[in-house]
Short mmCIF file of C-alpha atoms in Angstrom, two decimals:
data_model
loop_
_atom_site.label_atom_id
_atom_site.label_comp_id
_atom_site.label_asym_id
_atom_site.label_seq_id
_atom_site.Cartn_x
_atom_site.Cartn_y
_atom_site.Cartn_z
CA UNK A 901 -44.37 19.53 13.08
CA UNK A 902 -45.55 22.43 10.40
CA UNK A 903 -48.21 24.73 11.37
CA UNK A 904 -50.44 23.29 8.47
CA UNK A 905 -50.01 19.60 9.94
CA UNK A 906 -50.51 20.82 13.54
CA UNK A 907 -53.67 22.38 12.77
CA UNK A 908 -54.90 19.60 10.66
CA UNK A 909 -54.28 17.28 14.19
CA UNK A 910 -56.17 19.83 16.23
CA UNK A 911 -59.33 20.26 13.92
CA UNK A 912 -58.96 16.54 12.82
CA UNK A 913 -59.27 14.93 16.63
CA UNK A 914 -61.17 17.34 17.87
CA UNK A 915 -64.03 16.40 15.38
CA UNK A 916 -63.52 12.92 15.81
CA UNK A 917 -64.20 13.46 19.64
CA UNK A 918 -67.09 15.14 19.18
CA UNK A 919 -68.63 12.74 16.46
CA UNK A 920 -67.84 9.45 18.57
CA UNK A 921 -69.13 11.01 22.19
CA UNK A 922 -72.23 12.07 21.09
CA UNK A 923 -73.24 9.39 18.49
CA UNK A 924 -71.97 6.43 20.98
CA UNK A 925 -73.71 8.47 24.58
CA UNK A 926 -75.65 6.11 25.32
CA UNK A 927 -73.67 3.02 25.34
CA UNK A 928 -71.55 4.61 27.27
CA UNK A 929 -74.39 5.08 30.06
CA UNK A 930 -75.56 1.71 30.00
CA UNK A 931 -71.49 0.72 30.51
CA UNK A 932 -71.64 3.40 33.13
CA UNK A 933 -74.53 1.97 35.19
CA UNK A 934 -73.19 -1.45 34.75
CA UNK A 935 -70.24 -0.68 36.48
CA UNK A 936 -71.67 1.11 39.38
CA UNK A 937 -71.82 0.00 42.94
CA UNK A 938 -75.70 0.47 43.31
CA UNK A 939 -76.19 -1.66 40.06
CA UNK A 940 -77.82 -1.09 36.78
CA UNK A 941 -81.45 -0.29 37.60
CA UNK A 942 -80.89 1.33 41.05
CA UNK A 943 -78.17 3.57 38.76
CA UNK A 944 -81.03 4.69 36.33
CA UNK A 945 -81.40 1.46 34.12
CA UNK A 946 -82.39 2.47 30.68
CA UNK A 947 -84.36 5.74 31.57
CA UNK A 948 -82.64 9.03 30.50
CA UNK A 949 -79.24 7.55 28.86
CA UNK A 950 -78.62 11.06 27.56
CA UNK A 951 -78.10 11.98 31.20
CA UNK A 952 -74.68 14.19 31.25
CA UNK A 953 -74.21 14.65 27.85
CA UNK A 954 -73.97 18.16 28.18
CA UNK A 955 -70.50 17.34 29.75
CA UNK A 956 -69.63 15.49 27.18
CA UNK A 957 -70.64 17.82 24.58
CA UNK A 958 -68.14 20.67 26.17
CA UNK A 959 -65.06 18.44 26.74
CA UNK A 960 -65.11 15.90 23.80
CA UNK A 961 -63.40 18.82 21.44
CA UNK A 962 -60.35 19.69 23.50
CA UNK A 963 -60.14 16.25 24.93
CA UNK A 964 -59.56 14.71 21.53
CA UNK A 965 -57.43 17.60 20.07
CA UNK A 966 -55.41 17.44 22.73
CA UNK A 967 -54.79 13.68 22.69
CA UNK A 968 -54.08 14.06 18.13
CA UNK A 969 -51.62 17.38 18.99
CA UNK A 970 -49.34 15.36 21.30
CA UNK A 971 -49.27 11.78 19.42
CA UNK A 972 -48.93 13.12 16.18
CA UNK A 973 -46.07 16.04 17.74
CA UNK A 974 -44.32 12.57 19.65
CA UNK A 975 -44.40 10.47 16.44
CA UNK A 976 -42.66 13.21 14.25
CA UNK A 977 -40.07 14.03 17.60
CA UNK A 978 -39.84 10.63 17.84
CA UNK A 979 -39.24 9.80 13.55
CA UNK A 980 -38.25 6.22 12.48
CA UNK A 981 -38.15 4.57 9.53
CA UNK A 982 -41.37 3.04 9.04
CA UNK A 983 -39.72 -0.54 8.54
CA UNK A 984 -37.80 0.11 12.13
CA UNK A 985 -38.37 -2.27 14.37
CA UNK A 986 -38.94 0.43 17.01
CA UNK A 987 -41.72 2.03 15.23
CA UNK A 988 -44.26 0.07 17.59
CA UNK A 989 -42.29 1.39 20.82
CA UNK A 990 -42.89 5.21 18.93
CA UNK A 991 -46.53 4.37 18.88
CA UNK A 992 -46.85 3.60 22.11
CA UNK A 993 -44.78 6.66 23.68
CA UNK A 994 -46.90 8.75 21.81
CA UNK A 995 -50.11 6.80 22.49
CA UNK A 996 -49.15 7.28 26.38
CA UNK A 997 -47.98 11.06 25.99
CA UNK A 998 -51.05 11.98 24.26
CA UNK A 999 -53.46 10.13 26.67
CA UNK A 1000 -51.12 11.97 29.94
CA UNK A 1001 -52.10 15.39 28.28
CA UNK A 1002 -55.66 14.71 27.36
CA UNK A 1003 -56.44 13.58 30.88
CA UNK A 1004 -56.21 16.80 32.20
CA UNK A 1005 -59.22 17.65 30.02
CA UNK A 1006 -61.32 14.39 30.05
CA UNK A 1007 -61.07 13.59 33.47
CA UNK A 1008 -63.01 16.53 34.58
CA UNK A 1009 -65.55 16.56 32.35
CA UNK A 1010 -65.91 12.83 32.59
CA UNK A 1011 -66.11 12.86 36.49
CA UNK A 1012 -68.79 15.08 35.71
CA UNK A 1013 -70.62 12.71 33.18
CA UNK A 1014 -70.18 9.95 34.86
CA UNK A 1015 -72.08 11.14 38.29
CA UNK A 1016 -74.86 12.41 35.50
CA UNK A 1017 -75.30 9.21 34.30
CA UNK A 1018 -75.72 7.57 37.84
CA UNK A 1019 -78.38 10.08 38.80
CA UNK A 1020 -80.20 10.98 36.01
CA UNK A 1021 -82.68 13.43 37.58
CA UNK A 1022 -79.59 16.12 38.43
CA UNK A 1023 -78.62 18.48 36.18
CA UNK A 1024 -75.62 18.49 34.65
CA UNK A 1025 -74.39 22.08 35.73
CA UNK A 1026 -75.52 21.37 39.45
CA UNK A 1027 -73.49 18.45 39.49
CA UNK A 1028 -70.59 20.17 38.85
CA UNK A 1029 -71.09 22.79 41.00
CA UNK A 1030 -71.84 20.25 43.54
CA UNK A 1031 -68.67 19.13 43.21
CA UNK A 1032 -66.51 22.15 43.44
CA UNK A 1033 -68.56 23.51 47.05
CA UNK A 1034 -67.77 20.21 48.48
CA UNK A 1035 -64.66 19.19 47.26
CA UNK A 1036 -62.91 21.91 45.38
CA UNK A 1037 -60.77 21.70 42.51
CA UNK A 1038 -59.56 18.22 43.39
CA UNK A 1039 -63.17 16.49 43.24
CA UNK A 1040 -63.06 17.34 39.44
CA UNK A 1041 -59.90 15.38 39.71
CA UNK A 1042 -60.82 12.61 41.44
CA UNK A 1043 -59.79 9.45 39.54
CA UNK A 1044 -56.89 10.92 37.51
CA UNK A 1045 -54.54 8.51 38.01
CA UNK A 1046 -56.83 5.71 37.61
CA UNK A 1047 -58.03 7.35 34.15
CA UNK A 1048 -54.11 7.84 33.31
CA UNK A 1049 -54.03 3.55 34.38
CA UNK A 1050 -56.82 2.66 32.41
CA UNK A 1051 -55.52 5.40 29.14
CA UNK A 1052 -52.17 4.13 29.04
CA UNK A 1053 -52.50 0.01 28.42
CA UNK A 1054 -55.52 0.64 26.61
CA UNK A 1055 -53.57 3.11 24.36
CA UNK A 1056 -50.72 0.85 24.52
CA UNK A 1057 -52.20 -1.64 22.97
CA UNK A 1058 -54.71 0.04 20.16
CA UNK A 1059 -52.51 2.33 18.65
CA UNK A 1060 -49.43 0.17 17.95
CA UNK A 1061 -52.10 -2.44 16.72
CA UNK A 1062 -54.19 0.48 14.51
CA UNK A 1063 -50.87 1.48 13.08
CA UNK A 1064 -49.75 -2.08 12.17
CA UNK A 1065 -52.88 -2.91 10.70
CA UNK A 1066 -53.12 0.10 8.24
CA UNK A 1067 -49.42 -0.85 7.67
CA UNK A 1068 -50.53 -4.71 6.77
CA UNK A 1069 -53.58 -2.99 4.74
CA UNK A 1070 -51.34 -1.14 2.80
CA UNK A 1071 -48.77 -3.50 2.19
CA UNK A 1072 -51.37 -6.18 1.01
CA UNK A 1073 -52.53 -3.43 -1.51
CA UNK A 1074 -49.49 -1.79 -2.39
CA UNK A 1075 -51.22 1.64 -1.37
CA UNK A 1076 -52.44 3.89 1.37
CA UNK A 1077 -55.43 2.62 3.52
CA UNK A 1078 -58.75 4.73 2.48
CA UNK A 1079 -60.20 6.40 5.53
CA UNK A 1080 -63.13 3.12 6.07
CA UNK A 1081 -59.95 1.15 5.86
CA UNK A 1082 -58.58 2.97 8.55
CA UNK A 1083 -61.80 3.00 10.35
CA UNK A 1084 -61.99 -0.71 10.39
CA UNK A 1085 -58.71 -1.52 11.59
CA UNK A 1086 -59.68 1.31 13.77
CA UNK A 1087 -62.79 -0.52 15.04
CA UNK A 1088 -60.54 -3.81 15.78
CA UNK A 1089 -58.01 -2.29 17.42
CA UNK A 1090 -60.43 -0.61 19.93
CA UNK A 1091 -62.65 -3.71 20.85
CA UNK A 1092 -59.52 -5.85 21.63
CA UNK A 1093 -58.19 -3.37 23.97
CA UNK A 1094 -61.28 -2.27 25.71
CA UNK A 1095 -61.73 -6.12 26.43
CA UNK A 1096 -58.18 -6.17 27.90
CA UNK A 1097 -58.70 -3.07 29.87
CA UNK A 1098 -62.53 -3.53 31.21
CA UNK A 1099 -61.37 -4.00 34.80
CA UNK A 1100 -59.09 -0.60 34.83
CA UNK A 1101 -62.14 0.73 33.31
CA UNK A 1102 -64.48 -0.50 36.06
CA UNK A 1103 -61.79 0.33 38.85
CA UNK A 1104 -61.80 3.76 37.48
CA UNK A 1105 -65.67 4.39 37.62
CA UNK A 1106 -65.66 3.22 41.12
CA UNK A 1107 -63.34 5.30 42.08
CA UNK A 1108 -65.45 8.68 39.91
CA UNK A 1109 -68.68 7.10 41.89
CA UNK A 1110 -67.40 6.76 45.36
CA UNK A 1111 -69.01 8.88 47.98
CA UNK A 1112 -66.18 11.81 49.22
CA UNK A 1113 -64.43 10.45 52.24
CA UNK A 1114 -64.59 7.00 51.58
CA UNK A 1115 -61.72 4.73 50.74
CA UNK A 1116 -62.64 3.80 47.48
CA UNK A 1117 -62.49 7.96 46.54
CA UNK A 1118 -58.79 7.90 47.65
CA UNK A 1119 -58.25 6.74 44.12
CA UNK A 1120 -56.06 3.30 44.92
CA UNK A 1121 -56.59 1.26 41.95
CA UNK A 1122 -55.45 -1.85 43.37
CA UNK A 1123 -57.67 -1.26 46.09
CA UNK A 1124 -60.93 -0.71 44.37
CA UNK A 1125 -60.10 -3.79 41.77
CA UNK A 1126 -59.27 -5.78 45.23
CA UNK A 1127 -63.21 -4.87 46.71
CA UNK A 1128 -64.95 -5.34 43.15
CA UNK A 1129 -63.00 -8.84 43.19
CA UNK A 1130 -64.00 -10.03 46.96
CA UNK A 1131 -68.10 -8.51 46.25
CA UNK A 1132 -68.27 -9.85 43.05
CA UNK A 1133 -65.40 -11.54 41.71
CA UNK A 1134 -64.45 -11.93 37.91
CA UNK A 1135 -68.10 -11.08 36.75
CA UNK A 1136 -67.46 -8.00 38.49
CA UNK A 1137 -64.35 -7.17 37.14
CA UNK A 1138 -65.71 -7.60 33.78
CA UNK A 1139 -68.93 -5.84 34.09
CA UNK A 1140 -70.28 -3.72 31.35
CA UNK A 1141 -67.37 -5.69 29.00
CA UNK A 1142 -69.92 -6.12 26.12
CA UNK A 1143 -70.95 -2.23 26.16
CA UNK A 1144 -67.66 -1.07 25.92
CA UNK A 1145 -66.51 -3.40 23.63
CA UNK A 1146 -69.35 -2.07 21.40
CA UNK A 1147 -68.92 1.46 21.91
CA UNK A 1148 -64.97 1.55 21.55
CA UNK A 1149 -65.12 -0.98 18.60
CA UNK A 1150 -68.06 1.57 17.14
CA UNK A 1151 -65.83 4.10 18.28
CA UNK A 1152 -62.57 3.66 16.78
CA UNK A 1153 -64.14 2.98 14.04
CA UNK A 1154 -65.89 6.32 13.60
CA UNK A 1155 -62.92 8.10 16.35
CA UNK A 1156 -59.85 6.93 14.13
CA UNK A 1157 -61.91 7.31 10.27
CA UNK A 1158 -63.26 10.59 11.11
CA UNK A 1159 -59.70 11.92 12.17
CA UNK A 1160 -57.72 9.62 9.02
CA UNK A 1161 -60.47 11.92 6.63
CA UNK A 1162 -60.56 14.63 8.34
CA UNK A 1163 -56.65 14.98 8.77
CA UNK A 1164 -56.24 13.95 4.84
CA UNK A 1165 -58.85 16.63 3.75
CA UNK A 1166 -57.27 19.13 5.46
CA UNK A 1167 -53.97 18.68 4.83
CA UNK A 1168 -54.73 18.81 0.96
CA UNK A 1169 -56.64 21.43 1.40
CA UNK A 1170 -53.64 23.62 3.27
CA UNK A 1171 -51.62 22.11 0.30
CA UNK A 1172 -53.76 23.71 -2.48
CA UNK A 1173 -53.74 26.87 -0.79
CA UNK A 1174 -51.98 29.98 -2.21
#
C-alpha cells in the first residue's frame, strides 16, 4: 500500500472511531449495565451514562486506525479480482487481522470504560490506576481473548456483508456507492452482526466486570456463557441485544460513512497535490 493510501486509512478510521464512540457513549452504557451481573439499576441505571468516556475519548483514535491500517494493508496483500469468488474469504482475513491488532489498543481502554460505566461515581483515571496496583499490566488485559472471540465473528460477518452490499449498490447503479450509501449498508451490516454476536458480547463484559480472583476473571468464554445460561438462561444471553443493535447499526452507519468520506477526501486531496 502507497504512503498516500496508508495515511488516508490511518486519518480516515481514526476519525471514524472517534465520531462513533463519543456520539453513540451512552448507548453503549445502558448496553453496559444491561449486561452486568449486579443488573441495570444496581450498575448505575440511567444516572451518569457519560461515566468513562474519558477512556473512550483517548483510545477510540488509535483503536480505529489501527483496525483501517491492517484491513485495508490485508485486502491489498491479499488482491483479487473483485468478481473472485474468494473476495468474501479476503474480507474476512482482513476483517479478523485488523480486529487481532486493534485489540491490543481497545481492550485496555475498554476494560477501563467498562468498570466506569458500572460505577459511575469513580473517576476514570483512578480506575485505571486501580487496576494496575492490584493487578498489573495483565488487569488492563483482562478479557482479551474474549474481545478477540466476540471481534472476530462479528467482523466476520459485517465486513464481507458491508463489502457485498456496496458491491450490489454499485452494480444496481452502474457506479460507486456515495459515502450515505456506504453508511447505510454500513448501518445493516452492523445491526445483523451485533444481533448474532450479543452473547460473545455479554460473555465478554462479564468477564471485564468480574471481581480479580474469581473464576469468571480467568477469561473462559465458554465458562462465563455456561453461568449467564444456568442464572438466567436465553434472556440472559441476549441481554442488552436492542442497545447494541442500535448503537452498532447507528454506528456503522456513521463508523463505515465517516471513514468511506473521509478516506475518498483524502485520497483526492493527496492526488491534487504537487
Amino acid at each position: 500500500m502507497d504512503r498516500p493510501g496508508f495515511m488516508a486509512s490511518l486519518v480516515a478510521g481514526g476519525v471514524a472511531g472517534v465520531s462513533v464512540d463519543l456520539i453513540l457513549f451512552p448507548l453503549d452504557t445502558v448496553k453496559t449495565r444491561l449486561q452486568s451481573p449486579q443488573g441495570f439499576n444496581k450498575a448505575g441505571g440511567f444516572h451518569g451514562i457519560y461515566a468513562g468516556v474519558p477512556s473512550a475519548a483517548v483510545g477510540s483514535f488509535p483503536n480505529a486506525a489501527a483496525f483501517f491500517i491492517t484491513y485495508e494493508y490485508v485486502k491489498w496483500f491479499l488482491h483479487t479480482d473483485s468478481s473472485s469468488y474468494l473476495t468474501p474469504m479476503k474480507h474476512m482475513l482482513a476483517a479478523s487481522a485488523g480486529e487481532v491488532v486493534a485489540c491490543l489498543i481497545r481492550v485496555p481502554s475498554e476494560v477501563v470504560k467498562q468498570r466506569a460505566q458500572v460505577s459511575a461515581s469513580t473517576r476514570t483515571f483512578q480506575i485505571f490506576s486501580n487496576i494496575l496496583y492490584e493487578e498489573g499490566i495483565q488487569g488492563l488485559y483482562r478479557g482479551y481473548k474474549s474481545t478477540v472471540l466476540r471481534e472476530i465473528p462479528f467482523s466476520l460477518v459485517q465486513f464481507p456483508l458491508w463489502e457485498s452490499l456496496k458491491a450490489l449498490w454499485s452494480w444496481r447503479q452502474d457506479h460507486v456507492v456515495d459515502s450515505w450509501q456506504s453508511a447505510v449498508c454500513g448501518a445493516f451490516a452492523g445491526g445483523f452482526a451485533a444481533a448474532v454476536t450479543t452473547p460473545l458480547d455479554v460473555a465478554k463484559t462479564r468477564i471485564m466486570l468480574a471481581k480479580a480472583g474469581s473464576s469468571t476473571a480467568n477469561g473462559n468464554v465458554l465458562s462465563a456463557l455456561h453461568g449467564v445460561w444456568r442464572s438466567q438462561g436465553l434472556a440472559g444471553l441476549f441481554a442488552g441485544v436492542f442497545p447494541r443493535m442500535a448503537a452498532i447499526s447507528l454506528g456503522g452507519f456513521i463508523f463505515l460513512g465517516a471513514y468511506d468520506h473521509t478516506h475518498s477526501l483524502l485520497l483526492e486531496v493527496g492526488r491534487k497535490s504537487p
